mmCIF file of C-alpha atoms and ligand atoms in Angstrom:
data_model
loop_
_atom_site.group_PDB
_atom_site.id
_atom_site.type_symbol
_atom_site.label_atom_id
_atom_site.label_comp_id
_atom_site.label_asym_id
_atom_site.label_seq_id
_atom_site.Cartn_x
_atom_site.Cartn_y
_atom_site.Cartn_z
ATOM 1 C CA UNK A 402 0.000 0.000 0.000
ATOM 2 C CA UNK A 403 1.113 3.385 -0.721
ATOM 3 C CA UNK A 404 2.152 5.344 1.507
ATOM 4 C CA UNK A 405 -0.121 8.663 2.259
ATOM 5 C CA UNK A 406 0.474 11.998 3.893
ATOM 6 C CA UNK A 407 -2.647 12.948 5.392
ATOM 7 C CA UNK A 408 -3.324 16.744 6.135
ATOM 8 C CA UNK A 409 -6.369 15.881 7.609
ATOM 9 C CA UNK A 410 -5.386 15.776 12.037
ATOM 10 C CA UNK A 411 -8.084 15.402 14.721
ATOM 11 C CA UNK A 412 -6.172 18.157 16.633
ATOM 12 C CA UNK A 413 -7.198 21.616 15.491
ATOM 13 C CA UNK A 414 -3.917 23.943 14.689
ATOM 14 C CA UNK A 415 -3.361 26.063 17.555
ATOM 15 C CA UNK A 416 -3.873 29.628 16.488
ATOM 16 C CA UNK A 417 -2.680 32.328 18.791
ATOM 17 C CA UNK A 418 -5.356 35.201 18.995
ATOM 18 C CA UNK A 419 -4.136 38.312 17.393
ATOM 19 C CA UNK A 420 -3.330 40.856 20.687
ATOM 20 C CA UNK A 421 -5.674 43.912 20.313
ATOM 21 C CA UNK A 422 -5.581 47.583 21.698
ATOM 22 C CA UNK A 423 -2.695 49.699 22.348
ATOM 23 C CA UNK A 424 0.112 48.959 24.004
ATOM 24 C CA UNK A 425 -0.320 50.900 27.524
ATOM 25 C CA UNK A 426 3.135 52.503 28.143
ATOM 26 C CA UNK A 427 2.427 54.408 24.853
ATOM 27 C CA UNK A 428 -0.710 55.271 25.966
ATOM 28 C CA UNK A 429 0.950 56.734 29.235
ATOM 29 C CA UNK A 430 3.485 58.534 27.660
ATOM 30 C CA UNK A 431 1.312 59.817 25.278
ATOM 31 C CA UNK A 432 -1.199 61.427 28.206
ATOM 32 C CA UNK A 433 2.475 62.828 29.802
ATOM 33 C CA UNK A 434 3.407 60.422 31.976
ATOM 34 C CA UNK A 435 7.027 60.730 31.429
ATOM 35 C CA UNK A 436 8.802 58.355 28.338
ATOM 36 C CA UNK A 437 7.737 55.427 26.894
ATOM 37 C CA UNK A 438 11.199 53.870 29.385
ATOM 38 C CA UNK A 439 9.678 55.524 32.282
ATOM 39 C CA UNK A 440 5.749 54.469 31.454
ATOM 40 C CA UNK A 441 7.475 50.982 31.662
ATOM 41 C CA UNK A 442 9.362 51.622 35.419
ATOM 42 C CA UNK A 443 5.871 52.697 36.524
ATOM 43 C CA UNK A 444 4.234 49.357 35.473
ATOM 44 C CA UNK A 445 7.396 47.101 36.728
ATOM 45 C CA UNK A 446 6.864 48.878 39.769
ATOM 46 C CA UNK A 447 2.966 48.137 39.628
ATOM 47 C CA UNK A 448 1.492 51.190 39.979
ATOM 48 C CA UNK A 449 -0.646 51.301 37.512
ATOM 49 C CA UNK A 450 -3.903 48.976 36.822
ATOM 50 C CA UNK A 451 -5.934 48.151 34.280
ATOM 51 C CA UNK A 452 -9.605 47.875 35.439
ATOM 52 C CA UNK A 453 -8.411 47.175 38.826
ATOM 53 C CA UNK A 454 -5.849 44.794 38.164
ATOM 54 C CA UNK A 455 -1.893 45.477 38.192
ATOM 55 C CA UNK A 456 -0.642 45.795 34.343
ATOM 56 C CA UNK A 457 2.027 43.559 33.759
ATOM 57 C CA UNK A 458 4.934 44.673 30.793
ATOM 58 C CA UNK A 459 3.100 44.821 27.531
ATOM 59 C CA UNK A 460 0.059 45.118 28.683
ATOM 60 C CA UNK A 461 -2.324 46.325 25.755
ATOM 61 C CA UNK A 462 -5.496 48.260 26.341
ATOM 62 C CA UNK A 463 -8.551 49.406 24.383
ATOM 63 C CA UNK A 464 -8.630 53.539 25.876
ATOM 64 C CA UNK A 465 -12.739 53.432 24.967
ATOM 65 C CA UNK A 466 -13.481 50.670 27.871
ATOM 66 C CA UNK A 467 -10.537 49.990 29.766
ATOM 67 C CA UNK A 468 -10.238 52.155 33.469
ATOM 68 C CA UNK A 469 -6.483 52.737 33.688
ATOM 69 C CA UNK A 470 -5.347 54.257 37.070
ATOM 70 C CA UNK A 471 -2.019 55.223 38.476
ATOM 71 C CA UNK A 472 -1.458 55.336 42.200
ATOM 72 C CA UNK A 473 -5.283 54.714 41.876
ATOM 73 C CA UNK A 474 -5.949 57.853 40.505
ATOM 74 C CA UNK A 475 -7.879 57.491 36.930
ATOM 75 C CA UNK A 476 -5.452 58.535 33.887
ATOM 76 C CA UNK A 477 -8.078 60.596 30.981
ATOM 77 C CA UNK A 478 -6.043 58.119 28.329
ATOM 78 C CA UNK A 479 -8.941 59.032 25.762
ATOM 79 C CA UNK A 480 -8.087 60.986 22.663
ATOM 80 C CA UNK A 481 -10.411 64.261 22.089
ATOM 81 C CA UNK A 482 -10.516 65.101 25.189
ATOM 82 C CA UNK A 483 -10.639 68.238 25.831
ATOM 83 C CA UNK A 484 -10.500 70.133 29.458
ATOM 84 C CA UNK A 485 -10.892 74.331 29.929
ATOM 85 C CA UNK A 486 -10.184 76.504 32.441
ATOM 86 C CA UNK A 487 -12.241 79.911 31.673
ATOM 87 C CA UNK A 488 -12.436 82.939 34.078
ATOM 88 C CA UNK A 489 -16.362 83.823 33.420
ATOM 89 C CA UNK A 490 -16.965 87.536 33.656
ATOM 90 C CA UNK A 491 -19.954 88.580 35.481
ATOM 91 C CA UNK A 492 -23.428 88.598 33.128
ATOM 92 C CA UNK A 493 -22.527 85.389 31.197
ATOM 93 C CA UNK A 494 -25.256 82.353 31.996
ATOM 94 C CA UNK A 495 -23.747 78.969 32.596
ATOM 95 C CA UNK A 496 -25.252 76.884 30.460
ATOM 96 C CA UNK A 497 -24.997 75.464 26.766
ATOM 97 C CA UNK A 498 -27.721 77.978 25.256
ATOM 98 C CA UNK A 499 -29.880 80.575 26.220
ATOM 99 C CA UNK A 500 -33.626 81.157 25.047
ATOM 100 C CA UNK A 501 -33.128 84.252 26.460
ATOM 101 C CA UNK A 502 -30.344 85.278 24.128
ATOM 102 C CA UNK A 503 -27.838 86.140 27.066
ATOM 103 C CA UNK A 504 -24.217 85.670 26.493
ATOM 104 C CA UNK A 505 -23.367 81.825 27.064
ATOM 105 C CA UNK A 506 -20.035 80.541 28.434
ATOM 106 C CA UNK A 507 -19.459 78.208 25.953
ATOM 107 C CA UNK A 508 -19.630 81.030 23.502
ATOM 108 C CA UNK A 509 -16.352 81.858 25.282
ATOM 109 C CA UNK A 510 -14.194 79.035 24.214
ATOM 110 C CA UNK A 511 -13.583 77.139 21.066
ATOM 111 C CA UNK A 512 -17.108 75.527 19.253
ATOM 112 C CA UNK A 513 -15.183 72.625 18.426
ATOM 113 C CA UNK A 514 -14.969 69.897 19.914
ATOM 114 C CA UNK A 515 -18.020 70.880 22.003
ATOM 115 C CA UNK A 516 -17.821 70.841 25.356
ATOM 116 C CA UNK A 517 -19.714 72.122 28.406
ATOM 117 C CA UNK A 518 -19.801 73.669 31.824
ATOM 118 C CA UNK A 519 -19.115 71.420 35.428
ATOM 119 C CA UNK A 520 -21.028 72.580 37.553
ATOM 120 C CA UNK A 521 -22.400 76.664 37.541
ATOM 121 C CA UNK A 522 -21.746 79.627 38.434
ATOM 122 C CA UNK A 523 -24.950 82.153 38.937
ATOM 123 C CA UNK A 524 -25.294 84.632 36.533
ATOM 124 C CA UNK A 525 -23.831 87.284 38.586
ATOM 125 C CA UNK A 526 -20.389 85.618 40.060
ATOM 126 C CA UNK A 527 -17.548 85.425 38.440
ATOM 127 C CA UNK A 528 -14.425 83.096 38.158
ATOM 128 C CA UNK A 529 -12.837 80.229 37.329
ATOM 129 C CA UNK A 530 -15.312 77.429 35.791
ATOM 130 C CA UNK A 531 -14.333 74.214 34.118
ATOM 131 C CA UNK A 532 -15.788 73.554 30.807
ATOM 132 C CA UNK A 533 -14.908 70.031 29.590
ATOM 133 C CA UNK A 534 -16.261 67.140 27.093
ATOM 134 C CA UNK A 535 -15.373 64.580 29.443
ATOM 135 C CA UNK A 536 -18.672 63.179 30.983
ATOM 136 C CA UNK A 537 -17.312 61.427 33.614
ATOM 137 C CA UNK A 538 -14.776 63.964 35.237
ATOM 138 C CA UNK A 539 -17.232 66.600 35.113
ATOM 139 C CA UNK A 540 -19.976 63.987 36.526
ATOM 140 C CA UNK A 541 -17.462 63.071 39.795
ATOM 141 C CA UNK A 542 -16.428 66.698 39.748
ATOM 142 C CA UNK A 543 -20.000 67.769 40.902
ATOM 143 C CA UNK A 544 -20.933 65.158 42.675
ATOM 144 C CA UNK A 545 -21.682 65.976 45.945
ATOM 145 C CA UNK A 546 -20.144 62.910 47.300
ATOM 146 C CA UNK A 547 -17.129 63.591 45.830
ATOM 147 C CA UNK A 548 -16.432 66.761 47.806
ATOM 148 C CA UNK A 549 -13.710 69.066 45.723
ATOM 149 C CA UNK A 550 -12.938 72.393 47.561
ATOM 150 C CA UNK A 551 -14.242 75.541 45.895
ATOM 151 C CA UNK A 552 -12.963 78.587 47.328
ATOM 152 C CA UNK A 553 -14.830 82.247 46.966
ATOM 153 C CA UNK A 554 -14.286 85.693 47.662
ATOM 154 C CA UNK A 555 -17.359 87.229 48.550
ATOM 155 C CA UNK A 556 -17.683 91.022 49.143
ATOM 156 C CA UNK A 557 -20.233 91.472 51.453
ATOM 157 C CA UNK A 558 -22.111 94.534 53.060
ATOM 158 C CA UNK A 559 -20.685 95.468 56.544
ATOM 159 C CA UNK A 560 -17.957 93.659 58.346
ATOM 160 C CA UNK A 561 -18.760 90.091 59.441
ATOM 161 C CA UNK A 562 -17.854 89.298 63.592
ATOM 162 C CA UNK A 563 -15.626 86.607 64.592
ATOM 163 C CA UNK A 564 -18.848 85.204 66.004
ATOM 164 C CA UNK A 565 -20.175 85.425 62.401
ATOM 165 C CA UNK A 566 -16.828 83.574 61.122
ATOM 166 C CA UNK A 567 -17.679 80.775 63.154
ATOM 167 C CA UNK A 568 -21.122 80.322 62.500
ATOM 168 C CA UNK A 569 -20.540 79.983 58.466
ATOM 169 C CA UNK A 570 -17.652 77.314 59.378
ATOM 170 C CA UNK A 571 -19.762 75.130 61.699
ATOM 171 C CA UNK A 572 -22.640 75.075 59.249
ATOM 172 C CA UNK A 573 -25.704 77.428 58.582
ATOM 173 C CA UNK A 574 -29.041 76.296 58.539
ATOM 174 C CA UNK A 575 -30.775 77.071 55.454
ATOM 175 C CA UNK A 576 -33.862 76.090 53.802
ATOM 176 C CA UNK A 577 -32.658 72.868 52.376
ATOM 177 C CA UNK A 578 -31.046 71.859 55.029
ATOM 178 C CA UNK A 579 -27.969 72.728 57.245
ATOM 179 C CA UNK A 580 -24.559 73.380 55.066
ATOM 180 C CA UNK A 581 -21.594 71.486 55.986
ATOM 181 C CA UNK A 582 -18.854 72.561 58.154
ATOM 182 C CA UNK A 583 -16.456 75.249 55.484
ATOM 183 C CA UNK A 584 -13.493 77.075 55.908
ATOM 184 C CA UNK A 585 -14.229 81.278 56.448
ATOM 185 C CA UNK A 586 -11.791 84.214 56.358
ATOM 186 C CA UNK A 587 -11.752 88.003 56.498
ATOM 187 C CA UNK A 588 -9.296 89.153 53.725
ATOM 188 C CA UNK A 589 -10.358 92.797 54.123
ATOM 189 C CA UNK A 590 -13.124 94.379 56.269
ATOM 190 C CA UNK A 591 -15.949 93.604 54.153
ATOM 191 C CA UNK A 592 -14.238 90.619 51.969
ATOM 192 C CA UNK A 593 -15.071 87.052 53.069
ATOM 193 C CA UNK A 594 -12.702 84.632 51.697
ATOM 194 C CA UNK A 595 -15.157 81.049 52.453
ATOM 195 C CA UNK A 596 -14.091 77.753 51.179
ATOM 196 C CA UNK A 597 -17.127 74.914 50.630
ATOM 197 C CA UNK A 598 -17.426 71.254 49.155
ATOM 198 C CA UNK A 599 -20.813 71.150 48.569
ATOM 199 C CA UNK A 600 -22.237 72.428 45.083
ATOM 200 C CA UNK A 601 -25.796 73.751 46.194
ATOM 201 C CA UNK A 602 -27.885 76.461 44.406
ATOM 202 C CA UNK A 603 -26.471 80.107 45.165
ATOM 203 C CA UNK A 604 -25.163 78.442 48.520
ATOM 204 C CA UNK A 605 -22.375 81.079 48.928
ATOM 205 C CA UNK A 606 -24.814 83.819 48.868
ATOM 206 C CA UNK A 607 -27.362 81.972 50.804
ATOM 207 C CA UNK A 608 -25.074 81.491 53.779
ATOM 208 C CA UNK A 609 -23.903 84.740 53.959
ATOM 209 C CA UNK A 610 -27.627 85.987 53.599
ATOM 210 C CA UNK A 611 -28.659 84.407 56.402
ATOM 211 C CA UNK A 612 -25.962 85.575 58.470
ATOM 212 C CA UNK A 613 -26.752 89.254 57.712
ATOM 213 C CA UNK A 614 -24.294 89.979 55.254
ATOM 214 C CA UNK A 615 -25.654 89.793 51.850
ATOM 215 C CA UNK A 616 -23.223 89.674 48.982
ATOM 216 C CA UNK A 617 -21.996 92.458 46.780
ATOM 217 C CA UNK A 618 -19.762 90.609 44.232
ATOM 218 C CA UNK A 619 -19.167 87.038 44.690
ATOM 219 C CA UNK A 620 -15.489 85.435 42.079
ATOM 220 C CA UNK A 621 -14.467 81.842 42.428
ATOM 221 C CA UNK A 622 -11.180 81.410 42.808
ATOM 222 C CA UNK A 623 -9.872 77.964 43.345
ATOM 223 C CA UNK A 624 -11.543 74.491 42.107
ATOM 224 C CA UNK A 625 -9.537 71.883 44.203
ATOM 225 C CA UNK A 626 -5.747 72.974 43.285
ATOM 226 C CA UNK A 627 -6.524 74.604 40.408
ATOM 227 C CA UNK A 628 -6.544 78.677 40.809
ATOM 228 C CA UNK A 629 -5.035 80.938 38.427
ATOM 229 C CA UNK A 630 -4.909 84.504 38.580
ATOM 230 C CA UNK A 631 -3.327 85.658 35.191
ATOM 231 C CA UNK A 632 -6.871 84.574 33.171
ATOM 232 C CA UNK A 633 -8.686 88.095 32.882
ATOM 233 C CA UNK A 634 -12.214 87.893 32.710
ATOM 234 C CA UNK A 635 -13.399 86.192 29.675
ATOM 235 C CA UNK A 636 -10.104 84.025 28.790
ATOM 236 C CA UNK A 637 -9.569 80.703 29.122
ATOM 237 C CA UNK A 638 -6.610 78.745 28.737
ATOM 238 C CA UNK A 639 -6.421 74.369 28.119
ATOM 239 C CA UNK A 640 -5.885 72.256 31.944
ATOM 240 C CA UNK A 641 -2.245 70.799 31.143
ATOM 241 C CA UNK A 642 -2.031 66.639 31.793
ATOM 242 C CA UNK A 643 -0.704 67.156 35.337
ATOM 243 C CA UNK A 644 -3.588 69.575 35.993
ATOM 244 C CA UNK A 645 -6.309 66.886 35.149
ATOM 245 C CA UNK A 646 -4.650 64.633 37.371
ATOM 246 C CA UNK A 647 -4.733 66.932 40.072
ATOM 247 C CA UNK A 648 -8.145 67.202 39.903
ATOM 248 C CA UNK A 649 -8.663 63.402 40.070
ATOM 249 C CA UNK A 650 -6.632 63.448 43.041
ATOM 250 C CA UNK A 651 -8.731 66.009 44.638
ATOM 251 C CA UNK A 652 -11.529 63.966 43.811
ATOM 252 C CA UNK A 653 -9.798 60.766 45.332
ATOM 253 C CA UNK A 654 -8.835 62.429 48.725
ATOM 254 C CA UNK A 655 -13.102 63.888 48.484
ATOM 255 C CA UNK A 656 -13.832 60.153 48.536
ATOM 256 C CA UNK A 657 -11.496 59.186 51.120
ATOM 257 C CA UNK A 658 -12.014 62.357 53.301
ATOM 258 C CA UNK A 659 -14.384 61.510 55.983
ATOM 259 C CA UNK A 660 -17.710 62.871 55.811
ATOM 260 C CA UNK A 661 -18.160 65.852 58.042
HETATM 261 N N1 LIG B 54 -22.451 80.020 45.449
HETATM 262 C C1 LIG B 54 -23.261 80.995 44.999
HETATM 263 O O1 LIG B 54 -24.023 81.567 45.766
HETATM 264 N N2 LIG B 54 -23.197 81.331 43.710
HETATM 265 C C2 LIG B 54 -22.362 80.764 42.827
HETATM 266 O O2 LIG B 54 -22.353 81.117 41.654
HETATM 267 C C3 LIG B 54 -21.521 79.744 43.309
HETATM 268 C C4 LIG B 54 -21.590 79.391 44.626
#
């Protein structure tokens, strides 16, 4: 009988799945982590994770699903991103349009890609706001549980007591309930400087209404770390990398600060 060279084999050929994604240390380095060498010391050294796991060398990741954190700290490692720091003058509404025809911050800052306010400021105060097109920053930068320091100056009628002082950093009691404990300064006789983590409607001007000092003029001027006093009112400048992760850290220490 002839000999015969079968191709046909009961065992399937092994086929290795193609790997898919990017690999992560150029993701890291391209978001400003350092060089691709030192994206790679940061993995050996297991600091960073991919959905909650350490990454191991090589590691490939698909940016659209995968979380990647460093130190625990979520890294924005999707393209388009896009995160603004705009000093809103006084008179421009905080929201995406107006029926009302009213100047609109977004009207401040590039149309493209397009992007929109965290958080607000009322009509009347001015400062720094964050106007972003990342939905889930600006989502755990406002909420409430998250806790990021917002800082104010507030010029107020009259001079506030000591006794006054006190009251707004114990908590006031206002109609929708009693305000968490804040941080309150006089800068000048009639200038309040108060610090709060809560976001609630016109709360800086409530509190200081209901202590008898209504306010004047009302500027934010510090979102967690971020304060910058060379924006006049009406410019805006781009967060840098280490700026976004600053505010991620401010939103991790929110979620690990006790509640007060
Ligand atoms: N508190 C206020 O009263 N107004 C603002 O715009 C922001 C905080």
């Amino acid at each position: 009988m002839p000999s015969t060279c079968s191709t046909s084999s009961t065992t399937p050929p092994t086929t290795v799945p193609e790997p898919t994604g990017e690999r992560l240390q150029k993701v890291l380095a391209r978001v400003g982590l350092g060089s691709r060498r030192t994206c790679d010391e940061l993995i050996e050294a297991g600091r960073i994770t991919v959905n909650g796991e350490v990454a191991q060398l090589g590691r490939r990741v698909d940016i659209e699903v995968d979380l990647v954190e460093v130190d625990g700290v979520p890294v924005g490692v999707r393209p388009g991103l896009v995160h603004y720091l705009l000093n809103k003058p006084r008179g421009v509404v905080t929201t995406a349009s107006d029926t009302h025809g009213r100047p609109i911050v977004v009207e401040l800052v590039p149309a493209e890609p397009r992007v929109f306010p965290v958080g607000r400021l009322d009509t009347d105060t001015e400062g720094l706001l964050i106007l972003t097109n990342d939905g889930d920053l600006a989502h755990r930068l406002t909420h409430p549980s998250f806790g990021v320091d917002k800082e104010y100056l507030a010029s107020v009628d009259g001079q506030p007591s000591r006794g006054t002082l006190r009251r707004l950093r114990e908590g006031i009691e206002l109609d929708d309930g009693p305000t968490a404990p804040a941080r309150a300064a006089l800068v000048a006789p009639s200038t309040v400087r108060l610090t709060i983590h809560e976001g609630r409607n016109r709360q800086v001007r409530r509190m200081l209404d209901a202590v008898g000092h209504p306010v004047q003029r009302l500027v934010r001027t510090r979102i967690g770390d971020l304060s910058d006093h060379s924006l006049a009112p009406g410019e805006w400048r781009a967060l840098t990398a280490d700026e976004v992760r600053g505010l991620e850290q401010a939103i991790a220490r929110g979620r690990s600060a006790p509640s007060e």
